[in-house]
mmCIF file of C-alpha atoms in Angstrom:
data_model
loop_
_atom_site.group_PDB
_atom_site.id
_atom_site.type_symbol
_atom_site.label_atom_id
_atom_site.label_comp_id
_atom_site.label_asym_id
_atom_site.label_seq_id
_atom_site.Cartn_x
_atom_site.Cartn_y
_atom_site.Cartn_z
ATOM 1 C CA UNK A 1 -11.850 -10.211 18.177
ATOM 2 C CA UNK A 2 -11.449 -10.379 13.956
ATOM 3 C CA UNK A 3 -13.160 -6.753 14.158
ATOM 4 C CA UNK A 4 -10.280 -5.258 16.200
ATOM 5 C CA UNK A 5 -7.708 -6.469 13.751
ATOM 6 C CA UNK A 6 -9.184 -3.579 11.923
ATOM 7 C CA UNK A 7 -8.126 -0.646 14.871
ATOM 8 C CA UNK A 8 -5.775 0.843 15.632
ATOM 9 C CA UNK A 9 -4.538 -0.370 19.265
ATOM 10 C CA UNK A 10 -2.541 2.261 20.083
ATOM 11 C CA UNK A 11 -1.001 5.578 17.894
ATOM 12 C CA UNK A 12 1.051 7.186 21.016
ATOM 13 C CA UNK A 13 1.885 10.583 21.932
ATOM 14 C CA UNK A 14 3.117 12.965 18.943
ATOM 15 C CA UNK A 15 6.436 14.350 19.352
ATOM 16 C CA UNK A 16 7.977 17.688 17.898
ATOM 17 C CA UNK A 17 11.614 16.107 17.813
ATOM 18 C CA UNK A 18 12.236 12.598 17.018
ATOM 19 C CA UNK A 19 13.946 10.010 19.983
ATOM 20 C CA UNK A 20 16.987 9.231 19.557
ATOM 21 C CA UNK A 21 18.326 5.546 20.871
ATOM 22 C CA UNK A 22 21.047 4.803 23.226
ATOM 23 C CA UNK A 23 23.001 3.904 20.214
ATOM 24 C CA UNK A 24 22.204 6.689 18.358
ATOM 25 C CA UNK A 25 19.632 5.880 16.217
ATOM 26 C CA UNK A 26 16.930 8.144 15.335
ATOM 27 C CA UNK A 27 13.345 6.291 15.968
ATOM 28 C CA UNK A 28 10.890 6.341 13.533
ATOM 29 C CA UNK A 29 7.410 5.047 14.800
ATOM 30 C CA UNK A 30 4.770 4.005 12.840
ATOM 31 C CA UNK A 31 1.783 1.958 12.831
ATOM 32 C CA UNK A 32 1.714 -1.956 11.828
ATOM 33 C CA UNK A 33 -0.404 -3.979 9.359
ATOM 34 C CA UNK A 34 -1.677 -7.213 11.148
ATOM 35 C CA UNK A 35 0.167 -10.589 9.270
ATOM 36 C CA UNK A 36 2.152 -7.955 7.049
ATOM 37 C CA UNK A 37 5.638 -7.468 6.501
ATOM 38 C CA UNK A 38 6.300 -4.161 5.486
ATOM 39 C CA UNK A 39 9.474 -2.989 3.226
ATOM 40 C CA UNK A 40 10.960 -1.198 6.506
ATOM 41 C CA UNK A 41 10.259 -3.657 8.634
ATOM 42 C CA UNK A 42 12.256 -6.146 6.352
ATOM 43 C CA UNK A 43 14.941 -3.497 5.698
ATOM 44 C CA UNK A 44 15.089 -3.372 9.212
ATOM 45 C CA UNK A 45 15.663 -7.163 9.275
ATOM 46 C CA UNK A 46 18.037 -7.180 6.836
ATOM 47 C CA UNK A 47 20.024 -4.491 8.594
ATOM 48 C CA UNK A 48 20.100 -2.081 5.641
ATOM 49 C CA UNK A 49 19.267 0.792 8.301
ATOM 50 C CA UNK A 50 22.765 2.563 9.563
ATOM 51 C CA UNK A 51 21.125 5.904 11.339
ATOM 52 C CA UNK A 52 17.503 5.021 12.189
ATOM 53 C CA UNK A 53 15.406 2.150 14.112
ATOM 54 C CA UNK A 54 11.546 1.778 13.586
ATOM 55 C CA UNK A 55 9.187 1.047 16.596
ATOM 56 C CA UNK A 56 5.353 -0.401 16.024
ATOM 57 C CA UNK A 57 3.436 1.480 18.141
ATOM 58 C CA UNK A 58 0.245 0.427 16.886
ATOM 59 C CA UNK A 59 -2.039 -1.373 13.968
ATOM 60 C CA UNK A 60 -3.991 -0.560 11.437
ATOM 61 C CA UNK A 61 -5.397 -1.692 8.174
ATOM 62 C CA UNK A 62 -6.092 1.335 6.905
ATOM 63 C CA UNK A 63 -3.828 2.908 4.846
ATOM 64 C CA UNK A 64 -5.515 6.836 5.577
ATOM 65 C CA UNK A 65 -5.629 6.105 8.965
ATOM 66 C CA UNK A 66 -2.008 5.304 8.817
ATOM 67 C CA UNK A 67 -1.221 8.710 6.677
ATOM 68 C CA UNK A 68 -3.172 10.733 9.251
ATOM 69 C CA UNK A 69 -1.410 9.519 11.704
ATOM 70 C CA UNK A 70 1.898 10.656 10.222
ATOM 71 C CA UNK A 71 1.022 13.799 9.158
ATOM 72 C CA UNK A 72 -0.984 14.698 12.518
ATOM 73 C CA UNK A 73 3.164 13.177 14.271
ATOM 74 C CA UNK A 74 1.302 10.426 15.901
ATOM 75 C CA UNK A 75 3.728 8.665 14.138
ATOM 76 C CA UNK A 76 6.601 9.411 12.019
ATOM 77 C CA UNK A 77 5.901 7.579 8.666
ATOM 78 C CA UNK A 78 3.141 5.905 7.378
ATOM 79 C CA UNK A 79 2.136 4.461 3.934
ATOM 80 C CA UNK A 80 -1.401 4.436 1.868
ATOM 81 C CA UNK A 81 -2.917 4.874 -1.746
ATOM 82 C CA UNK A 82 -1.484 7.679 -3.710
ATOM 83 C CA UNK A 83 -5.063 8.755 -4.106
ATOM 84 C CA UNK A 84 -5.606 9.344 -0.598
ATOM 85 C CA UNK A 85 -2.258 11.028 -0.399
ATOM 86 C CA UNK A 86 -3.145 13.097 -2.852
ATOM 87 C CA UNK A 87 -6.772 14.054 -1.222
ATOM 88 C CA UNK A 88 -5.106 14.588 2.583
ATOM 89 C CA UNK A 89 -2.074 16.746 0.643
ATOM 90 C CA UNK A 90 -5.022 18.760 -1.480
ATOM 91 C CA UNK A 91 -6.378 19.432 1.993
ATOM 92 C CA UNK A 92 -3.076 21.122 3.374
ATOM 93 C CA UNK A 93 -1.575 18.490 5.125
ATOM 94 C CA UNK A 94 2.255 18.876 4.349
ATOM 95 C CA UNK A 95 3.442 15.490 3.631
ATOM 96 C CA UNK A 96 5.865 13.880 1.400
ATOM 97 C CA UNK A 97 6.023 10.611 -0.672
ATOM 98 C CA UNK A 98 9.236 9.151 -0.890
ATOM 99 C CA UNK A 99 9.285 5.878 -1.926
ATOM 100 C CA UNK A 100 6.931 2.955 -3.506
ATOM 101 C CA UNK A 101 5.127 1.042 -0.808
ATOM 102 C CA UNK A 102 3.045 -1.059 -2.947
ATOM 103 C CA UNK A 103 1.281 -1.870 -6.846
ATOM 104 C CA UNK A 104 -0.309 -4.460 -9.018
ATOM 105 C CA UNK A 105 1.591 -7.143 -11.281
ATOM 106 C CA UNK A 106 0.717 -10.383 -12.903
ATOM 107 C CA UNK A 107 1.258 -12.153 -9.324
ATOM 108 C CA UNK A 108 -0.189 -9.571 -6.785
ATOM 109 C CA UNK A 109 -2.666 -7.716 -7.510
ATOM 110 C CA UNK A 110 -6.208 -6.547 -5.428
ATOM 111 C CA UNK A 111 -8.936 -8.580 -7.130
ATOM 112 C CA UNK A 112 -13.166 -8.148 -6.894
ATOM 113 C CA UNK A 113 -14.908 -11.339 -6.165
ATOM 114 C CA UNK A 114 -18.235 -12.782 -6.499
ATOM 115 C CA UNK A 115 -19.846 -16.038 -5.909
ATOM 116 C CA UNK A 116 -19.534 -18.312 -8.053
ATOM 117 C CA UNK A 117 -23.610 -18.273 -9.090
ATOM 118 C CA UNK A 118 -23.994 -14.802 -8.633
ATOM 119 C CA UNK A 119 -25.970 -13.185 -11.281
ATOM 120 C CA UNK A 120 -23.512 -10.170 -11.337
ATOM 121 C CA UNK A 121 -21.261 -10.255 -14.463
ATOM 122 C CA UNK A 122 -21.331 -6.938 -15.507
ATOM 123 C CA UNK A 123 -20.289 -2.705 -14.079
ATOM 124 C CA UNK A 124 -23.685 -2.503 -14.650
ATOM 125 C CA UNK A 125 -24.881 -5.162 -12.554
ATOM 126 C CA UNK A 126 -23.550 -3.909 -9.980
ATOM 127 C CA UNK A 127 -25.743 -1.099 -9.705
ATOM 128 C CA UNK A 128 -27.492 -0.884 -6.005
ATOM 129 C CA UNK A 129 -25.494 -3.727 -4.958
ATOM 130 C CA UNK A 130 -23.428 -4.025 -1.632
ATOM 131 C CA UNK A 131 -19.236 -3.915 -2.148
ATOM 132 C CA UNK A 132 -16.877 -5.035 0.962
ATOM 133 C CA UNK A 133 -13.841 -3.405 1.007
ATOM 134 C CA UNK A 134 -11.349 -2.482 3.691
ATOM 135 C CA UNK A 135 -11.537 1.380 4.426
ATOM 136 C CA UNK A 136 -13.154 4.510 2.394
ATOM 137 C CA UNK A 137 -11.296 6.831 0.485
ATOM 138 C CA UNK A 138 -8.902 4.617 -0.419
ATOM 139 C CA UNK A 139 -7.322 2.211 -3.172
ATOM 140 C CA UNK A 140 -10.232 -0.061 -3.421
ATOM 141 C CA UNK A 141 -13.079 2.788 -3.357
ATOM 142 C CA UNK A 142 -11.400 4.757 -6.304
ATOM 143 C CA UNK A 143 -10.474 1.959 -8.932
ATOM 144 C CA UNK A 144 -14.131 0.406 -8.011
ATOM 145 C CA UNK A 145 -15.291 4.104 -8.863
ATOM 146 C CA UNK A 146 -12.889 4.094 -11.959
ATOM 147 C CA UNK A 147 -14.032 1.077 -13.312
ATOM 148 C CA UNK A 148 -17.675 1.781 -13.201
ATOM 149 C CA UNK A 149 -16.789 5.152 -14.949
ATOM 150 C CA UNK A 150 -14.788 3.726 -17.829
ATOM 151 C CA UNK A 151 -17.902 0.822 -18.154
ATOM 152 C CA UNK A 152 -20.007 3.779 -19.052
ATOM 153 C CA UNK A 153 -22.070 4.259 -15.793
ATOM 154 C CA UNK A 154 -23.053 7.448 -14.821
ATOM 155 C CA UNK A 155 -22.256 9.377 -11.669
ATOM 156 C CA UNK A 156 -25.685 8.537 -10.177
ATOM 157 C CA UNK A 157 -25.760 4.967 -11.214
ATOM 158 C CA UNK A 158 -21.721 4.686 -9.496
ATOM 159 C CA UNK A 159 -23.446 6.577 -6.252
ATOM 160 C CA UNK A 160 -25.805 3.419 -5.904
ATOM 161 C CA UNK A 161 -23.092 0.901 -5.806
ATOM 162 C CA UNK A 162 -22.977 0.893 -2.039
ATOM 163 C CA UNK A 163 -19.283 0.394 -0.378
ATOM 164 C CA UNK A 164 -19.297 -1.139 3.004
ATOM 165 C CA UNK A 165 -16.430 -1.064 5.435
ATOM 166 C CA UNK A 166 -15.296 -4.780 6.292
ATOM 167 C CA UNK A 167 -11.886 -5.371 8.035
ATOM 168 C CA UNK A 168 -9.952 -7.871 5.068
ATOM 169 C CA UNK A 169 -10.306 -11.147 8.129
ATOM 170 C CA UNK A 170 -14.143 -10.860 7.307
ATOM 171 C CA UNK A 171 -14.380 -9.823 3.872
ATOM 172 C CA UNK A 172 -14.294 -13.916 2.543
ATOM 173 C CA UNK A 173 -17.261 -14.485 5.314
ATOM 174 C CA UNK A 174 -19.163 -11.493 4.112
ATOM 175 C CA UNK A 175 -19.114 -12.716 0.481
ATOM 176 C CA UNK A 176 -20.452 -16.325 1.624
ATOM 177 C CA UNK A 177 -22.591 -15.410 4.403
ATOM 178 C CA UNK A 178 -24.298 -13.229 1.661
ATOM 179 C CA UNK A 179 -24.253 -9.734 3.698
ATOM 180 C CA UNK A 180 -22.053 -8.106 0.587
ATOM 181 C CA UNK A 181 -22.193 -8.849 -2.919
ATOM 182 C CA UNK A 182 -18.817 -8.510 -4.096
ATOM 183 C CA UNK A 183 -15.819 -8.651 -2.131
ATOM 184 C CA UNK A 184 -12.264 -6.743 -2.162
ATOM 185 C CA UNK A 185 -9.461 -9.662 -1.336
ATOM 186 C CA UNK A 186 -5.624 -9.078 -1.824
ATOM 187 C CA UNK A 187 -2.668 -11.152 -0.423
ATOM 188 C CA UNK A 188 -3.054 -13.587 2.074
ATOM 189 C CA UNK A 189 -6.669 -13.134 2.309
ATOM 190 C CA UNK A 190 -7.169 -13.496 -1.201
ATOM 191 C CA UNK A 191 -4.858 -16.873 -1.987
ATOM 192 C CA UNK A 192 -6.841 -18.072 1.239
ATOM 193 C CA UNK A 193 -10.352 -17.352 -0.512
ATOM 194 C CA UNK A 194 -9.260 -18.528 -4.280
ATOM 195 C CA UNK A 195 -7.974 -21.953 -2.496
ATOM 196 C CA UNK A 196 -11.672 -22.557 -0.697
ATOM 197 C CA UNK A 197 -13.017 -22.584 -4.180
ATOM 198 C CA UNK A 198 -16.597 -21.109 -5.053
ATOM 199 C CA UNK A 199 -16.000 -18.126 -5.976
ATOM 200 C CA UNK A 200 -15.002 -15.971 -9.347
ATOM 201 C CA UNK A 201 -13.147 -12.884 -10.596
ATOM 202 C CA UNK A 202 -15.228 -9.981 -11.531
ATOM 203 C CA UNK A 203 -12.619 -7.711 -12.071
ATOM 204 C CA UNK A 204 -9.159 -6.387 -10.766
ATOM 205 C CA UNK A 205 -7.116 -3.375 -10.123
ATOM 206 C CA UNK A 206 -4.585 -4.283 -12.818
ATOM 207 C CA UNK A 207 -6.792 -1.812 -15.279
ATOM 208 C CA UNK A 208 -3.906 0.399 -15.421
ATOM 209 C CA UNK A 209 -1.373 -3.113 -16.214
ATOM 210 C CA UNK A 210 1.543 -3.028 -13.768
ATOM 211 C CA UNK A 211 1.145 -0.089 -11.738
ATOM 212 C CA UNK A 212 2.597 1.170 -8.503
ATOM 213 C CA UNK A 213 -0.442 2.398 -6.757
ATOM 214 C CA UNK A 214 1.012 3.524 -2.538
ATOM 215 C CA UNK A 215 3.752 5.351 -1.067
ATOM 216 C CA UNK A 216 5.562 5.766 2.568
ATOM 217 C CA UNK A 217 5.292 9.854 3.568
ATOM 218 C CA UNK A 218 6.743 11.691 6.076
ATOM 219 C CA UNK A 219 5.563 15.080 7.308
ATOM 220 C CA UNK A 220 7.377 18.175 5.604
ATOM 221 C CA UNK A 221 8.609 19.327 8.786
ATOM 222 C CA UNK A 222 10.027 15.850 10.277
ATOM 223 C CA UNK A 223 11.922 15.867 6.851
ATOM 224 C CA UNK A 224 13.526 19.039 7.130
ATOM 225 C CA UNK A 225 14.388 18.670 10.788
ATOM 226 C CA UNK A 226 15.633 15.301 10.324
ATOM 227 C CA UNK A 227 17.180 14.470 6.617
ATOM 228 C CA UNK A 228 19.750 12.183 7.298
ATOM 229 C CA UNK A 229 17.291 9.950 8.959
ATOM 230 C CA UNK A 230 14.694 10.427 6.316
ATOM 231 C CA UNK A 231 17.554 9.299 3.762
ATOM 232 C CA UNK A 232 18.426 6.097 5.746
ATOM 233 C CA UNK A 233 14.977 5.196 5.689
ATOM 234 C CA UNK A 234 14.196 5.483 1.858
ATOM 235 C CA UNK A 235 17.922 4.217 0.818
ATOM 236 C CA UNK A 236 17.294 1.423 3.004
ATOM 237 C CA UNK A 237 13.286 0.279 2.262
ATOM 238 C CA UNK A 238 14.101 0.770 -1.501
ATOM 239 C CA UNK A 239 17.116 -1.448 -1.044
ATOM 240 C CA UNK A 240 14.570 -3.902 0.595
ATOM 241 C CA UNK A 241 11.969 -3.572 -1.933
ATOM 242 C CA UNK A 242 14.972 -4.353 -4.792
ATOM 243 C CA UNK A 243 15.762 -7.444 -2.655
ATOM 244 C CA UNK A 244 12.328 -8.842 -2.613
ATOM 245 C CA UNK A 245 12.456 -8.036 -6.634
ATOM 246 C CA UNK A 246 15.761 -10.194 -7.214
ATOM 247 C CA UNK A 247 15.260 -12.649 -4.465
ATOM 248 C CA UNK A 248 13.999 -16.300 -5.142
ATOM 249 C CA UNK A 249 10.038 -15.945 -3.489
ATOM 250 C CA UNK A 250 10.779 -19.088 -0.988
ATOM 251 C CA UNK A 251 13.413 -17.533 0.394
ATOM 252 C CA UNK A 252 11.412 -14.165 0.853
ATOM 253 C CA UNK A 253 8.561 -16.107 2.296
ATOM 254 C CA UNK A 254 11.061 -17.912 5.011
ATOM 255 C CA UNK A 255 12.873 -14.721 5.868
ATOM 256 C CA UNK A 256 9.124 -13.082 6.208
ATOM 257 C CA UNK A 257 7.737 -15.960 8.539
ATOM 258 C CA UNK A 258 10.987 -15.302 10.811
ATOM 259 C CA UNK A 259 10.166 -11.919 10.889
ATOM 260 C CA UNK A 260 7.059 -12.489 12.007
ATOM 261 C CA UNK A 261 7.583 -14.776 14.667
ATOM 262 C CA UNK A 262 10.430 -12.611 16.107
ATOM 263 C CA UNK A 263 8.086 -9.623 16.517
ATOM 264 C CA UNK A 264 5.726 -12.002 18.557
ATOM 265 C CA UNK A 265 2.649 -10.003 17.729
ATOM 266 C CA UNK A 266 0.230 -13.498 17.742
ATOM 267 C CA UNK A 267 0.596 -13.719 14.203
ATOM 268 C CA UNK A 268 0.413 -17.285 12.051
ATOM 269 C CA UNK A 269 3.810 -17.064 10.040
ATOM 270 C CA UNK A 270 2.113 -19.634 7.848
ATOM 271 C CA UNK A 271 0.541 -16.519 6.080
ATOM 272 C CA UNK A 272 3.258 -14.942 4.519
ATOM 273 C CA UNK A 273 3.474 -18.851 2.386
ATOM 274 C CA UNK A 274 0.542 -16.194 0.798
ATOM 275 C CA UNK A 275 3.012 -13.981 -0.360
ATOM 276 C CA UNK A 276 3.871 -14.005 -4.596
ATOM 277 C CA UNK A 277 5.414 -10.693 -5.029
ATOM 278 C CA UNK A 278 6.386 -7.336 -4.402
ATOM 279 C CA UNK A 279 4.050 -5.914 -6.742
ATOM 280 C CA UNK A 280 6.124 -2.700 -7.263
ATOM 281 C CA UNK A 281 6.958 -2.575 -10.889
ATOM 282 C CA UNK A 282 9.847 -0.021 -10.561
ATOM 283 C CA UNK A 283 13.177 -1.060 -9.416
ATOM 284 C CA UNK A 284 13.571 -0.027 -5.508
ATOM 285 C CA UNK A 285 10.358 1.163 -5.604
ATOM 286 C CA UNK A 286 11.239 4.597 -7.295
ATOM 287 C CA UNK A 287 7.962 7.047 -7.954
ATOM 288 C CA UNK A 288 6.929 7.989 -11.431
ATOM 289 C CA UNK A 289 5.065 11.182 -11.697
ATOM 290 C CA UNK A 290 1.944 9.285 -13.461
ATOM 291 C CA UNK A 291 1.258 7.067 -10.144
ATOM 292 C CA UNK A 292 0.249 10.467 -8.718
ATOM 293 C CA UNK A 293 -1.333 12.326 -11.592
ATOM 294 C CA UNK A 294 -3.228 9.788 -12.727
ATOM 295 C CA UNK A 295 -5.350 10.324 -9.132
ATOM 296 C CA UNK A 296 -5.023 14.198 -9.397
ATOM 297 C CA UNK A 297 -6.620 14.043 -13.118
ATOM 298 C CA UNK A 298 -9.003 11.692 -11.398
ATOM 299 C CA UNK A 299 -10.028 13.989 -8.181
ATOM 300 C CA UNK A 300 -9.954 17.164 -10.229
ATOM 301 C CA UNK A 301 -12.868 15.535 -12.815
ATOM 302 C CA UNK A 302 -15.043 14.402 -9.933
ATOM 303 C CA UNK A 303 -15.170 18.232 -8.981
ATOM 304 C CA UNK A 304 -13.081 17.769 -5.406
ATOM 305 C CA UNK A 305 -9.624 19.476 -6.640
ATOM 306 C CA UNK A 306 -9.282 22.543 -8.392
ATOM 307 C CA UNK A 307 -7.550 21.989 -11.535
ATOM 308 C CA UNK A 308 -3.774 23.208 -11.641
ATOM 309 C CA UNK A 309 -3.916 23.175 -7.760
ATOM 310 C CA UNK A 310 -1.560 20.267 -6.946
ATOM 311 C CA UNK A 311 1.241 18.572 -9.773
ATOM 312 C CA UNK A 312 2.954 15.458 -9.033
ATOM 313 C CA UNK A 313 6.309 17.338 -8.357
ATOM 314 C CA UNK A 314 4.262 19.240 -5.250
ATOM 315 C CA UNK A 315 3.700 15.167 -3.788
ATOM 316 C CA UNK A 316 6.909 13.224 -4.253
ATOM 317 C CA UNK A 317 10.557 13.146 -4.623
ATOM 318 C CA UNK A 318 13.011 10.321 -5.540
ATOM 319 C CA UNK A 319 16.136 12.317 -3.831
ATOM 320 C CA UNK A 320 16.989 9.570 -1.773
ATOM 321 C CA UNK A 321 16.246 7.114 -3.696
ATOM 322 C CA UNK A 322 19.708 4.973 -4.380
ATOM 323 C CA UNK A 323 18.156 3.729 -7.555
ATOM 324 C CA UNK A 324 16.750 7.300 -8.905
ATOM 325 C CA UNK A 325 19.944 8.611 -10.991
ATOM 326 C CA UNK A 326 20.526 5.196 -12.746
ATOM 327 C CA UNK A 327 23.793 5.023 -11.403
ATOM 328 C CA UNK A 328 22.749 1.648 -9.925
ATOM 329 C CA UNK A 329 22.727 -2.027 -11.807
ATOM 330 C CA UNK A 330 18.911 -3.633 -12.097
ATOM 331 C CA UNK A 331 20.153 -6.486 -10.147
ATOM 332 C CA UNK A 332 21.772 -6.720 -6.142
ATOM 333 C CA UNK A 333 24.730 -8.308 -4.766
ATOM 334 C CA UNK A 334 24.241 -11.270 -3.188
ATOM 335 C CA UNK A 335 23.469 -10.013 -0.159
ATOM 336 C CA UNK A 336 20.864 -7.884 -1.312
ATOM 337 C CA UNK A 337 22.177 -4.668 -1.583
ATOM 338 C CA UNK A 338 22.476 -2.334 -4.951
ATOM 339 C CA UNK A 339 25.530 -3.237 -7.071
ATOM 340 C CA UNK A 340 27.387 0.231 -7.822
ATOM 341 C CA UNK A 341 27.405 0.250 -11.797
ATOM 342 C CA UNK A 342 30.583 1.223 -13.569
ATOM 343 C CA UNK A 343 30.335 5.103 -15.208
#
């Protein structure tokens, strides 16, 4: 049963116009992450949403998968590594980043682990060794692949490192059961791993020091036809994502463990006790044009985009983005919501 945590259950009938509620709302589907609370769904919670409502109608923990599924209008929105955005846009998939989804600070961060008495200290040791990470072509596959590179390994030696798909429930078994080497933990499964003890830090993904490192997209298309919704949704997430940044962490982790018992999904609210941070280093989660060229400079040397093909401008936008112009005060009300600043 742990394996299907890793499927999607269901990604349900594309649509060329979006539903619209009884009350009005346009619905934005998307796809879940199992014992996650994501910025919309808080938003949601918080009732920062005024023209749209968001509807599960699967999981995933893949962030690709969850891309693909937007941009192929399985769903509406979805949210993954900037690198794989970057890879699916290169490949003429016309999506949009529009907000900050997720990133690496001194509290949250994705981490590499090894046993304790492994003989593996080094890039170098991990030549021809077995990695465990959640999905390929994604966040953990290219910093592993960056790392390597800036520990002077060469292209062949990186090849040998072998990455192995586990789903992030199995990863801490993996590691101890001895069927990977080094394993990829973040979040609740890596507090849960850390606290059993045995095991050490090989490296993390904070290489690049606080970094945003995912986005939410839509499809070009879903934009256009629908911008008002499009702007409810990013006003409102990055007003979530500020409130998570300003907000006292117990009182994010009780208003997360409500969330998840509401949604009655069979989910252990206890987990989100697991949560530290938002990780997002930007205020509402606004994009900066290095959290996508860093991954184009990075695609373009490896020989799988042409150089000048894609900038970051041709990715993102921070349009509707309340906390773009600067016309907004670093800290919320007390409710949560962005404090107007006098001009």
């Amino acid at each position: 049963m742990a394996l299907l945590v890793g499927v999607t259950t269901a990604a349900c009938g594309s649509a060329d116009e979006a539903t619209v509620t009884a009350d009005g709302k346009t619905e934005l589907r998307y796809l879940s992450f199992p014992a996650t609370v994501q910025f919309p769904e808080l938003a949601a919670d918080l009732g920062y949403f005024s023209k749209v409502s968001i509807k599960a109608v699967g999981e995933t923990t893949s962030g690709p998968q969850s891309i693909q599924a937007a941009a192929t209008g399985d769903t509406d929105f979805g949210h993954a590594f900037n690198g794989a955005i970057v890879k699916l846009t290169s490949a003429g998939s016309p999506i949009t980043a529009v907000v900050d989804s997720y990133g690496a600070d001194e509290k949250t961060f994705n981490g590499f682990y090894v046993l304790e008495d492994s003989p593996i200290r080094t890039a170098r040791d991990l030549i021809g060794k077995k990695v465990g990470i959640n999905t390929l072509g994604a966040h953990s596959e290219f910093v592993i692949r960056e790392w390597l590179a800036r520990e002077g390994l060469s292209k062949d030696e990186i090849a040998s490192v072998q990455l192995l798909v586990v789903p992030p429930i199995n990863n801490e078994s993996s590691l101890r059961q001895g069927q990977i080497d080094v394993g990829a933990f973040n979040g609740i499964f890596q507090q849960r791993a850390l606290e059993n003890g045995g095991i050490r830090e090989l490296f993390t993904d904070r290489i690049f020091g606080d970094f945003s490192y995912g986005s939410y997209v839509f499809r070009d298309d879903f934009k256009k036809k629908n911008p008002e919704a499009v702007k409810d949704f990013v006003q409102g997430t990055a007003r979530a994502i500020r409130w998570t940044q300003v907000t006292p962490q117990a009182e994010v982790v009780a208003r997360f463990k409500d969330i998840i018992t509401k949604r009655g999904r069979g989910e252990d609210p206890a987990l989100a006790e697991y949560w530290k941070s938002s990780s997002i280093p930007t205020p509402g989660g606004v994009i900066k044009p290095e959290e996508f060229q860093l991954w184009i400079d990075w695609l373009v040397r490896n020989n799988e985009l042409e150089k000048g093909k894609l900038t970051p401008q041709d990715i993102f936008t921070n349009d509707d983005n309340p906390y773009a112009d600067g016309t907004y005060q670093p800290d919320s009300g007390p409710d949560g919501a962005p404090v107007v600043a006098a001009k």
